[in-house]
Coordinates of C-alpha atoms in Angstrom, one line a residue:
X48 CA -18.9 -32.6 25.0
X49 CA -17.0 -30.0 26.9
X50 CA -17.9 -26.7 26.0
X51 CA -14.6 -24.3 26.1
X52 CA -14.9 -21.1 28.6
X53 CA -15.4 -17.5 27.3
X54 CA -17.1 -18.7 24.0
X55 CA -18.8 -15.8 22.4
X56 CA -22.5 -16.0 23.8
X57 CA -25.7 -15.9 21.5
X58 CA -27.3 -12.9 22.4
X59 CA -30.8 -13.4 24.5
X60 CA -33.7 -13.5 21.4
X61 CA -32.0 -14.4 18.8
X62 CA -31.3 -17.7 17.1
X63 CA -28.6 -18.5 15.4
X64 CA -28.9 -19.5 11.8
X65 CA -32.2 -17.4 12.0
X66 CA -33.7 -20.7 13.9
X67 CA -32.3 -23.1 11.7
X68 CA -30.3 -26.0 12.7
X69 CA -26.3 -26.1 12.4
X70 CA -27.0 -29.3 10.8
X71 CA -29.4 -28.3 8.1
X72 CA -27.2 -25.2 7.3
X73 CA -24.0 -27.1 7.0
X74 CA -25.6 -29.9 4.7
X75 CA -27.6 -27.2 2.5
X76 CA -24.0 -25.7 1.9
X77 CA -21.4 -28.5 1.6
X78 CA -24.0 -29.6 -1.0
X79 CA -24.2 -26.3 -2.9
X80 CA -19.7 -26.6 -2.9
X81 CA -20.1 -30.2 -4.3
X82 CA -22.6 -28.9 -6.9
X83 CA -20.1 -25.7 -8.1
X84 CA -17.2 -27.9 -7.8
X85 CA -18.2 -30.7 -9.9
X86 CA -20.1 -28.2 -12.6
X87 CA -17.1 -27.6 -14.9
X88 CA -13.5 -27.7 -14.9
X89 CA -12.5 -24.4 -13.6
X90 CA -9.8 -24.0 -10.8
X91 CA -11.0 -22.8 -7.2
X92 CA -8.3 -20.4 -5.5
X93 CA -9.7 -20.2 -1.4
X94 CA -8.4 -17.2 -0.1
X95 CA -7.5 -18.0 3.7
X96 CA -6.2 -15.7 6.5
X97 CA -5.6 -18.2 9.4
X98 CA -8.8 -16.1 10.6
X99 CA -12.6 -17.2 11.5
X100 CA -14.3 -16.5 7.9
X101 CA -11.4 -18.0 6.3
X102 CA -11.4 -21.0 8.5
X103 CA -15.0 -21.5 8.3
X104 CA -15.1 -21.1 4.4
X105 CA -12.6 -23.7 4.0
X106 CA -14.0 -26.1 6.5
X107 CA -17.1 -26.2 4.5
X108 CA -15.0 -27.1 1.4
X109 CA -12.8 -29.4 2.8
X110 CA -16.6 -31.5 4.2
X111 CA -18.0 -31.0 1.0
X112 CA -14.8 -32.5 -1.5
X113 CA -14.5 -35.4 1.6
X114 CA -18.0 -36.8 0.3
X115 CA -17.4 -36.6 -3.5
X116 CA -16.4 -39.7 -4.8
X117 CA -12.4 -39.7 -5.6
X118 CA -12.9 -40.0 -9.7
X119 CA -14.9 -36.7 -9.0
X120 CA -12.1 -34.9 -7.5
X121 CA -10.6 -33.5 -10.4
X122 CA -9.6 -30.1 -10.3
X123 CA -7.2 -28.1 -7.9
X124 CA -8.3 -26.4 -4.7
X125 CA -5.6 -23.7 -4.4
X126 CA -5.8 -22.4 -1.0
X127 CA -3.8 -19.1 -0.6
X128 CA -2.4 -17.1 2.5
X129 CA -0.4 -14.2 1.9
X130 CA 2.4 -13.7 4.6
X131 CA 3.2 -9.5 4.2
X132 CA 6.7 -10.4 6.3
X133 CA 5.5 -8.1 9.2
X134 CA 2.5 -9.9 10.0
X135 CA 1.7 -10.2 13.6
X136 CA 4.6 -13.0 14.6
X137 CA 1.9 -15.5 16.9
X138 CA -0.5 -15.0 14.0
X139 CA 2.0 -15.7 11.1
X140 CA 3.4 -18.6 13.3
X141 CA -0.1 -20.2 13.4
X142 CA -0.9 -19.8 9.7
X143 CA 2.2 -20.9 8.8
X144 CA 2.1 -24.3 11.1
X145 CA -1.9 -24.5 9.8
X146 CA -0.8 -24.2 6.1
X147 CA 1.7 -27.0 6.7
X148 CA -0.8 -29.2 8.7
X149 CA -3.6 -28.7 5.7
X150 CA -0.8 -30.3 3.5
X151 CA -0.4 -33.2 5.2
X152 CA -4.2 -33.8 5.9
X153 CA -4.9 -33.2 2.6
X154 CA -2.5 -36.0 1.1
X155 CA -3.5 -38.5 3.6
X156 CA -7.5 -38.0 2.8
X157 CA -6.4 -37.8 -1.2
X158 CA -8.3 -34.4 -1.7
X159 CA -6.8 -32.0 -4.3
X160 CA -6.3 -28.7 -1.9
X161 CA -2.9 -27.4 -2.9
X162 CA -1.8 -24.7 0.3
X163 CA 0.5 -21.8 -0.8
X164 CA 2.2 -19.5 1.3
X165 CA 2.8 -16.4 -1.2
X166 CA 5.5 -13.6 0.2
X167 CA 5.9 -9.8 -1.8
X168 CA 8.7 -9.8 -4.0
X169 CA 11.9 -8.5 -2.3
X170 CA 11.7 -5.4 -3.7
X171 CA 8.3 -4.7 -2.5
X172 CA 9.1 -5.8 1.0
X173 CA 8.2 -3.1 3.8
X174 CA 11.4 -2.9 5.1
X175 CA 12.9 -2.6 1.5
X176 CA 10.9 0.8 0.9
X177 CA 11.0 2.1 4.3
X178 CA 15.0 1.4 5.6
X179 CA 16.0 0.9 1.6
X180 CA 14.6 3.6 -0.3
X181 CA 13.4 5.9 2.4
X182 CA 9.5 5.4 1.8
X183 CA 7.8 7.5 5.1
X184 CA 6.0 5.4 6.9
X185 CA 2.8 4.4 5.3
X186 CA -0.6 7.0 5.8
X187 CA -4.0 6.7 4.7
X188 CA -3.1 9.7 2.5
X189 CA 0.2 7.4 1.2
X190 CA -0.8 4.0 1.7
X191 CA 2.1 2.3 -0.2
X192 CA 2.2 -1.0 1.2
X193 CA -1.2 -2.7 1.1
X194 CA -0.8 -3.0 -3.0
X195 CA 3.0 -4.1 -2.6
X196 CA 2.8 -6.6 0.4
X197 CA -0.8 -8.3 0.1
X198 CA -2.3 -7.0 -3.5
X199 CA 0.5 -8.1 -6.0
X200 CA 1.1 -11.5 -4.3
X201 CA -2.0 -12.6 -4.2
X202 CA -3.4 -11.3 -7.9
X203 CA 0.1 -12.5 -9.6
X204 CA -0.8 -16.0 -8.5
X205 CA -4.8 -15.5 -9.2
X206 CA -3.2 -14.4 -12.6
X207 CA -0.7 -17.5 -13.0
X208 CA -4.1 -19.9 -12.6
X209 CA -5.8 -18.1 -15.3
X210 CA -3.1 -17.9 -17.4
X211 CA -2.9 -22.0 -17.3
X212 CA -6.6 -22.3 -17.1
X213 CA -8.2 -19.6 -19.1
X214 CA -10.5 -18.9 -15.6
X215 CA -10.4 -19.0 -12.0
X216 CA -13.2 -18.9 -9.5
X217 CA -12.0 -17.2 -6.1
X218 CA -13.7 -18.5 -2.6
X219 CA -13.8 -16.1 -0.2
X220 CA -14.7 -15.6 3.4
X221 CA -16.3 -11.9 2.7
X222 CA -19.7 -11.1 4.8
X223 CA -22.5 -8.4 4.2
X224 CA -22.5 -8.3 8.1
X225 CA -18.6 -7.1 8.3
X226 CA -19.9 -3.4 7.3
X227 CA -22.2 -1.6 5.2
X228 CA -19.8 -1.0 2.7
X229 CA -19.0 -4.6 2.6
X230 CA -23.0 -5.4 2.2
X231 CA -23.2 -2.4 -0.5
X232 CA -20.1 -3.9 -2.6
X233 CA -21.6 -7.2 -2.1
X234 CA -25.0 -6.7 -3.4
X235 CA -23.5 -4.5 -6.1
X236 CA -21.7 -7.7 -7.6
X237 CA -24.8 -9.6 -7.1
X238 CA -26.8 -8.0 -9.6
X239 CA -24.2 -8.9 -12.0
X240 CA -23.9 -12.0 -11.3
X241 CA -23.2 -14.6 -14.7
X242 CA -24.2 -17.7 -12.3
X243 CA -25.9 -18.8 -9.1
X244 CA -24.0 -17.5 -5.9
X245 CA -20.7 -16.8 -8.9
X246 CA -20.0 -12.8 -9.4
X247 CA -17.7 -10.9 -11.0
X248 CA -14.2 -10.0 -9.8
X249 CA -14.0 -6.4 -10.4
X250 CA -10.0 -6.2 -10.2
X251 CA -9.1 -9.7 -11.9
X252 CA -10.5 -10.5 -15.5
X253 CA -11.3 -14.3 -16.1
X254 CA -11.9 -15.0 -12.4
X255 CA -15.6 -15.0 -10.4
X256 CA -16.1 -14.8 -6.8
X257 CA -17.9 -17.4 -4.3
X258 CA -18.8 -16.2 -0.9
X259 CA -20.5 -19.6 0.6
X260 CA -20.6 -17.8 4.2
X261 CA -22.0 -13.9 2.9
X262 CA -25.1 -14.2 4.9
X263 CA -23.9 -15.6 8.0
X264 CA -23.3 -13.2 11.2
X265 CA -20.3 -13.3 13.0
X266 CA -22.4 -15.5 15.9
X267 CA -23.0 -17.9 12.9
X268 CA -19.3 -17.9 12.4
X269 CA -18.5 -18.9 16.2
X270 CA -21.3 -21.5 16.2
X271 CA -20.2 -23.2 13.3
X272 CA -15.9 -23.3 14.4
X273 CA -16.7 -24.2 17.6
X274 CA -19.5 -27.4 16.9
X275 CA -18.2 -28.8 13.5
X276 CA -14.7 -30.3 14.3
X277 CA -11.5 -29.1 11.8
X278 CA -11.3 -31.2 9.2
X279 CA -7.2 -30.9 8.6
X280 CA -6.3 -31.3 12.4
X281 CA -6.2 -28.1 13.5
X282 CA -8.0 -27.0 17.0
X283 CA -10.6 -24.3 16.4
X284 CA -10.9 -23.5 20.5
X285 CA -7.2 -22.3 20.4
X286 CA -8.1 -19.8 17.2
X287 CA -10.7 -18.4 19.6
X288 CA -8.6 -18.1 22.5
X289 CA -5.8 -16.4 20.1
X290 CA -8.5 -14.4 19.2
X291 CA -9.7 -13.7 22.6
X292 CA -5.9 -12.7 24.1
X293 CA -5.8 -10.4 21.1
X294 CA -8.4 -8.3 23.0
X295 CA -8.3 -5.7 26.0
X296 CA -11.4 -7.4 27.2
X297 CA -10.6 -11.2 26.9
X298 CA -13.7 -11.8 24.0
X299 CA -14.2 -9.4 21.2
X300 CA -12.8 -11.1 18.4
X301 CA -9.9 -9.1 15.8
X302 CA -9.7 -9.0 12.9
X303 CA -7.3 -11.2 10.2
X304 CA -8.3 -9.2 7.1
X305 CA -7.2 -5.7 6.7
X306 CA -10.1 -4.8 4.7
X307 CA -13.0 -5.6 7.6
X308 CA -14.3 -3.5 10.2
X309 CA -12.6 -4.5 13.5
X310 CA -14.1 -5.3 17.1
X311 CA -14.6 -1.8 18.6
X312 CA -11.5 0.0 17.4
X313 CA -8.7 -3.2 17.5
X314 CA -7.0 -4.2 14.3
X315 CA -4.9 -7.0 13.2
X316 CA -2.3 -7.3 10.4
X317 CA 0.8 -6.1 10.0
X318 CA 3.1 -5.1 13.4
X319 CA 4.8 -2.5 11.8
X320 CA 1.0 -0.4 10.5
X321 CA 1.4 3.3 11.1
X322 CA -2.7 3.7 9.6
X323 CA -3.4 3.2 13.1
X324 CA -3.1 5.6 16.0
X325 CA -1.9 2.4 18.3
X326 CA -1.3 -1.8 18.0
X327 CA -4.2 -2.5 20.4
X328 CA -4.0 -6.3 19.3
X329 CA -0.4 -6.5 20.5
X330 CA -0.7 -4.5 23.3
X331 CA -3.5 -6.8 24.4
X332 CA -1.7 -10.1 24.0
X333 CA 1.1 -9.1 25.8
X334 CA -1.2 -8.0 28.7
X335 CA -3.2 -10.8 28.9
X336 CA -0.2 -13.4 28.4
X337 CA 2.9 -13.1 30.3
X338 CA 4.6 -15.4 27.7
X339 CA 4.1 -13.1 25.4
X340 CA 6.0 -10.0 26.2
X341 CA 8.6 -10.9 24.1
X342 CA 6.7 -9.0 21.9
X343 CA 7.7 -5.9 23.4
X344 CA 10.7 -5.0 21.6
X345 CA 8.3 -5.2 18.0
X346 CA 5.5 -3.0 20.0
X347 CA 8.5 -0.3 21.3
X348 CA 10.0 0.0 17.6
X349 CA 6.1 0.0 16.3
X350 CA 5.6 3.2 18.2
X351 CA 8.9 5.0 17.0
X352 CA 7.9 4.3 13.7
X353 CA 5.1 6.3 14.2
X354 CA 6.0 8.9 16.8
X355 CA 7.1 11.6 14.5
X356 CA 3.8 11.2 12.6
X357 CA 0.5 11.7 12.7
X358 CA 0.0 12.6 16.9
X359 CA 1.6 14.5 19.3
X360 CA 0.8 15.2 23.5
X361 CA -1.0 18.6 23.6
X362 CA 0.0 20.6 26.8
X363 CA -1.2 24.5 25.4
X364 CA -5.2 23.6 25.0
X365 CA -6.6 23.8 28.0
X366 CA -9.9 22.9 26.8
X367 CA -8.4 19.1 26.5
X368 CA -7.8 16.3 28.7
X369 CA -5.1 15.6 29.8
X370 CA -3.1 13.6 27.4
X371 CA -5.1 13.7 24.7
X372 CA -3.7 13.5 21.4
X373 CA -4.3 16.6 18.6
X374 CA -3.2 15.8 14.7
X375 CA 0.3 16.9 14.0
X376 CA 0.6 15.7 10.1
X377 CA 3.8 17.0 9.4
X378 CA 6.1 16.6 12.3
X379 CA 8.3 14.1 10.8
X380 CA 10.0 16.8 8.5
X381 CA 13.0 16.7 10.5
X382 CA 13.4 12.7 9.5
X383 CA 13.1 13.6 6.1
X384 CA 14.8 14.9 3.2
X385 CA 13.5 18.2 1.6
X386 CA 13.9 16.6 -1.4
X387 CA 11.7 14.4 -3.2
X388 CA 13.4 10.9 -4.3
X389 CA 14.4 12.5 -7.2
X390 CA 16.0 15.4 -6.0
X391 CA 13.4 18.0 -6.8
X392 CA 12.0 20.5 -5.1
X393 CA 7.8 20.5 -4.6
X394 CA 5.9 22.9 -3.2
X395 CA 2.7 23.1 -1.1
X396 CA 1.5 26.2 0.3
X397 CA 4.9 27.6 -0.2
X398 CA 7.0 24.9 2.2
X399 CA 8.7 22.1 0.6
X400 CA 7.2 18.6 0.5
X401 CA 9.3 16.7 2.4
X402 CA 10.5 13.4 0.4
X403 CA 12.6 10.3 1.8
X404 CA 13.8 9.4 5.6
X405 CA 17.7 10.8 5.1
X406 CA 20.2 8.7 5.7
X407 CA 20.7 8.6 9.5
X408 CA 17.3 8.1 10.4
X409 CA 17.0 4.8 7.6
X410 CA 20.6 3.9 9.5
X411 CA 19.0 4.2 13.1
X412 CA 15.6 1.9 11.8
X413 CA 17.9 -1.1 10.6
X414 CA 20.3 -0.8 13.8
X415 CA 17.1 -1.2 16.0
X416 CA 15.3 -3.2 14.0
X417 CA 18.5 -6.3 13.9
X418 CA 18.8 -5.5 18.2
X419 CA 15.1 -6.0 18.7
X420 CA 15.7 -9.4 16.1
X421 CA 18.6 -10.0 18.2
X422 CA 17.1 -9.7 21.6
X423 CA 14.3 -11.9 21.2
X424 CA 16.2 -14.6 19.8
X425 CA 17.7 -14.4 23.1
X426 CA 15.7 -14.2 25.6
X427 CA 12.1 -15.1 24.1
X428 CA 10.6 -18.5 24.4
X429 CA 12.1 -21.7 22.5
X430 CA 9.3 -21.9 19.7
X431 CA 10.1 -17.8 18.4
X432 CA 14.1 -18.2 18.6
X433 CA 14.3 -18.5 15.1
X434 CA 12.5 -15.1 14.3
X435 CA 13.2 -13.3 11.5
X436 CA 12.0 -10.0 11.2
X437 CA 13.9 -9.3 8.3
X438 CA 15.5 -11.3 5.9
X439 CA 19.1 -12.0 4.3
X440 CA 17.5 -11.5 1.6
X441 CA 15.9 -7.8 2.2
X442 CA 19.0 -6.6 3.5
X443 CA 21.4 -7.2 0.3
X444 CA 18.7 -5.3 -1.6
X445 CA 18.7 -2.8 1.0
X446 CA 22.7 -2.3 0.8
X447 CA 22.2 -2.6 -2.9
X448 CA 20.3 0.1 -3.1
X449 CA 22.3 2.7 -0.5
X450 CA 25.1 2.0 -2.4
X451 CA 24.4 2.0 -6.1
X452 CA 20.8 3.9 -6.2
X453 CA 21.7 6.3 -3.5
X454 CA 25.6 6.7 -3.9
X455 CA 26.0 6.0 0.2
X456 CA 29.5 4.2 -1.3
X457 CA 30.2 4.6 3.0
X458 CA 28.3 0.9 2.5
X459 CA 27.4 1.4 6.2
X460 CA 25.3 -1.9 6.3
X461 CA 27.7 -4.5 7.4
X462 CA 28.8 -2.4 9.9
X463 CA 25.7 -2.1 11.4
X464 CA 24.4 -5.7 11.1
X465 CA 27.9 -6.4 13.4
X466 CA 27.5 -4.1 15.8
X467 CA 23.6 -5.2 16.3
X468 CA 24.3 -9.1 16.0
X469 CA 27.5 -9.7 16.8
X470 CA 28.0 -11.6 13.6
X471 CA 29.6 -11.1 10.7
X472 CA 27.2 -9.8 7.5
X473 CA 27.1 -13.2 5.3
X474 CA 27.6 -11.0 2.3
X475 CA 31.0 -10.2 0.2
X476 CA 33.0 -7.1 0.3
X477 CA 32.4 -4.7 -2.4
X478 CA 35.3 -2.8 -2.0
X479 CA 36.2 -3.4 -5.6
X480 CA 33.2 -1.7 -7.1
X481 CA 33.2 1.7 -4.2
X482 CA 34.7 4.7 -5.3
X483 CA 36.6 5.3 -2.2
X484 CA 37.1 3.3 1.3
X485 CA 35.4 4.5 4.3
X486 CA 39.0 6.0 5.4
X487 CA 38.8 8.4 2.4
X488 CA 35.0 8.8 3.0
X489 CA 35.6 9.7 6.1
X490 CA 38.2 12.2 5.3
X491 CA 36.2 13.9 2.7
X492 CA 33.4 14.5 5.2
X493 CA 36.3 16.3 7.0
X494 CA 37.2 18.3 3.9
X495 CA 33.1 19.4 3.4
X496 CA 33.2 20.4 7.2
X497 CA 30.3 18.9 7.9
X498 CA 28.4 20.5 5.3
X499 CA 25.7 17.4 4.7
X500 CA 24.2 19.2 1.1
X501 CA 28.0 19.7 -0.2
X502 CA 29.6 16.1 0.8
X503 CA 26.5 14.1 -0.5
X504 CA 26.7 15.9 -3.7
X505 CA 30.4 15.1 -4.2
X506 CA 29.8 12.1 -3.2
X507 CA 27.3 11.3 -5.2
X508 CA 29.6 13.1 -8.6
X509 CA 32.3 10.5 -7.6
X510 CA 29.7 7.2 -7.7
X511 CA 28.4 8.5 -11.0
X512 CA 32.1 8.9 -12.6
X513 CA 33.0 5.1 -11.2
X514 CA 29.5 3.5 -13.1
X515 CA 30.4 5.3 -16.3
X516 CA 34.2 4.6 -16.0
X517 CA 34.1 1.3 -17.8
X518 CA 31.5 2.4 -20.3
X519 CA 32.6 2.2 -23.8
X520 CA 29.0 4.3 -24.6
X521 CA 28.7 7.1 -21.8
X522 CA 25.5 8.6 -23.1
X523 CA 23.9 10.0 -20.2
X524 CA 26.7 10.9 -18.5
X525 CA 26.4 14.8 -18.3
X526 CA 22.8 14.2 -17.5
X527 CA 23.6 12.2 -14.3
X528 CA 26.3 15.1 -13.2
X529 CA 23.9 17.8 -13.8
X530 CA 21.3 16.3 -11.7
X531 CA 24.2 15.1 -9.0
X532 CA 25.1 18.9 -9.0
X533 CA 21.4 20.2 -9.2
X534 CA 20.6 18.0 -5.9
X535 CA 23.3 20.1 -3.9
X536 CA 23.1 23.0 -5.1
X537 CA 21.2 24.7 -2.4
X538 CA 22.4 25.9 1.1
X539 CA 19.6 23.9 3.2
X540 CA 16.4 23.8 3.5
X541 CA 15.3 27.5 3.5
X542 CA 17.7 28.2 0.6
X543 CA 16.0 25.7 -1.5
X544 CA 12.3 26.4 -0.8
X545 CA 13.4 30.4 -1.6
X546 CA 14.8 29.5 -4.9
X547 CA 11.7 27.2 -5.8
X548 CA 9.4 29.9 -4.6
X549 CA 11.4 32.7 -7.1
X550 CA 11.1 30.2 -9.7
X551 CA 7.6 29.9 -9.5
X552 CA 7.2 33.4 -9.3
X553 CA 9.3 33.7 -12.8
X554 CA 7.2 31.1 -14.4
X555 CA 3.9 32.6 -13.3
X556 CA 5.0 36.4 -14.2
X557 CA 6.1 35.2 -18.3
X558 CA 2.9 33.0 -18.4
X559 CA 1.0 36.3 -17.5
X560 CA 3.0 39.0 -19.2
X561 CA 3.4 36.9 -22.4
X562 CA 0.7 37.7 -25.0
X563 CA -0.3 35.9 -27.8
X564 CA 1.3 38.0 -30.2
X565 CA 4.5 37.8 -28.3
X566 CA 4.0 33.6 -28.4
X567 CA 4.4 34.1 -32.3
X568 CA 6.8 36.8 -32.6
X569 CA 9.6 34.8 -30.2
X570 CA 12.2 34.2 -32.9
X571 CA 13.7 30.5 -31.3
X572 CA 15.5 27.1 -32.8
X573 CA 12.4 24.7 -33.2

């Protein structure tokens, strides 16, 4: 057997398998799936990440339903990947072709594992909240898109099982040696525990947890992918060598699953993650691999995503290296409205809290966004021409949603999708439902002189009078004026947070100065 180069080495003294043979270990297990499987009716939903836990975890299955006989293969083996949209593109390229091998693998060997690729719901799409609604980009203080892009998906199918089913048992490729936290969580859930090796899934009623791989190391994990062939086709010794190119040094494994500890301080998941201080998975594969530098347009818009936020170069300190990087939480204010999404004005230690990405900046993210999609589908290798880093889809519901929710009527999408593909947008005009044309848009800019606060406040008047035109019942038509007018009523920025800052100071002086006998002397309409 040739042994591949650069797989991860045992270390001197220890055994893997704490001495105990692969064989022994694999047969004790597969036995221990056939046993659970074949105990009772219940639907198994294999979470699976394209990474090594996942891939081990559903190896074992997939050995262990090959032995049953076929009238004992009776119930579904749902395997699950959720794709987020942004997911690393050579990752979410060898899921996707795994997923599609499994199927076929499956049907020929007449076992009953069902692959599902499971996407967010268009308006929970990254790109929908960031370039469509304005969402900042995400923070570990406003973490938005974990529950949107991997949560949802994943439990509203969990959910859909149980629903049919009345239960669900959930396989998946969680370790006690990821973290302590992991191990603490783990054993927490083990105490509870309604049935051998079954526990309870905290979030999901109905549905129990089986972690077949919890006590294995991460050596145990290598050991096993690299001696047991892949049962569905797939080659394990190209999952470590994507693994491997995804590190600075050539062998530290990343990490697939967002919620494990990573190999020094790499990550994997999502292109687009501002949690992070830098993409040191991407940077490394386009390092290591000259075919991959196609890449490089994703990592460049990656890091203006994130350069207003979070970090800046300090130059004053003198006690610092050079280039090192000092917290700077709230330089991004110039990106964003003073506003919240509402149009209110919040405090915090008497400056505003700064709301949604205005208008130009969530303009400037799509136009570079569609050249980087552009670009690569140019000039990067035949098998990523077709890349689509953001859907038809996504980007109706992001015009939707600058021109009805946000009153942009300028409907500035199409004209940007041209200038950055050099196509047409394949969507139809909506000339007939705007206000005004963007010749009379652009001649009331003229009129407010510039004045941003003034023209997106008339603006937004003349959007609310064209919904309600055709209404025979316009209840809540003075409300949406009011708040149209309310929005711009403020010079800028300083004007605003002065007025909010009186106002609080009215509100706190009649909450003191009012007594109780003053509470029940006020003579007002009930």
């Amino acid at each position: 057997m040739t042994i591949p180069l650069n797989i991860p080495l045992i270390p001197v003294g220890r055994q893997p398998f704490d001495g105990r043979s692969l064989s022994e270990v694999t047969a004790e297990l597969t036995a221990e799936v056939r046993e659970l499987y074949t105990a009772d009716e219940v639907p198994w939903v294999v979470g699976y990440s394209g990474g090594k836990d996942s891939t081990a975890v559903l190896q074992l299955i997939w050995m262990a339903l090959a032995d049953l006989p076929a009238e004992q293969r009776t119930k579904p083996v749902h395997v699950i990947s959720t794709d987020t949209l942004v997911e690393n593109p050579v990752v979410a390229a060898w899921v996707t072709t795994s997923l599609e091998t499994m199927r076929m693998a499956a049907a020929e060997q007449s076992l009953p594992i069902e692959p599902h690729r499971l996407t967010p719901q268009v308006k929970d799409t990254f790109w929908v909240n960031l370039i469509g609604r304005g969402y900042p980009a995400p923070r570990p203080k406003f973490r938005w898109c974990t529950e949107r892009l991997k949560i949802k998906p994943s439990n509203s199918f969990i959910r859909s099982v149980v629903a049919a089913h009345g239960e669900a048992i959930m396989v998946l490729g969680i370790r006690k040696a990821e973290s302590q936290a992991r191990a603490r969580a783990m054993e927490k859930h083990e105490k509870r525990r309604v049935r051998d090796r079954l526990s309870p899934n905290a979030n999901l009623p109905n549905s129990l947890v089986y972690s077949p791989v919890e006590a294995w190391t991460n050596d145990d994990v290598w050991e096993f992918l690299m001696q047991v062939p892949n049962p569905w086709g797939y080659n394990n010794h190209d999952l470590l060598t994507m693994y491997q190119g995804a590190s600075a040094d050539g062998e530290c494994p990343l990490v697939v699953d967002s919620t494990t500890p990573s190999c020094g301080s790499s990550r994997f998941g999502c292109w687009t993650c501002t949690l992070v201080e830098q993409d040191k998975s991407m940077s490394a594969m386009i390092q290591n691999d000259e075919e991959k530098e196609w890449m490089l347009p994703l990592l460049t818009l990656r890091d203006k995503l994130d350069a207003p936020f979070g970090y800046i170069e300090d130059e004053s300190d003198p006690e610092l290296p050079a280039g090192k990087k000092v917290p700077y939480p709230r330089a991004d204010k110039p990106a964003r409205d003073f506003r919240r999404m509402n149009g209110k004005v919040m405090l915090f230690n008497d400056g505003a809290i700064h709301g949604p990405y205005l208008q130009g900046y969530r303009e400037t993210w799509l136009q570079e966004l569609l050249e980087a999609q552009t670009w690569i589908r140019a000039n990067a290798p035949q098998h990523v021409r077709n890349i689509e880093l953001i859907t038809l889809d996504e980007l109706h519901e992001i015009r939707r949603i600058w021109v009805f929710d946000k009153h942009e009527v300028e409907d500035s999408l199409p004209r940007i999708y041209q200038a950055a593909t050099g196509e047409d947008f394949p969507g139809g005009p909506l000339d007939e439902q705007l206000v005004m044309g963007s010749d009379e848009m652009e001649i009331l800019k003229e009129i407010c002189e510039d004045d941003e606060l003034h023209y997106n406040m008339v603006r937004e008047l003349l959007s609310v009078e064209r919904k309600y035109r055709t209404m025979t019942r316009r209840a809540g038509l003075f409300k949406a004026l009011e708040d149209a007018v309310q929005k711009g009523y403020y010079d800028g920025h300083d004007d605003a947070v002065d007025f909010a800052l009186r106002k609080k100071k009215w509100h706190d002086d009649v909450a003191t100065n009012l007594t109780f006998d003053d509470e029940t002397g006020l003579d007002a309409p009930a």
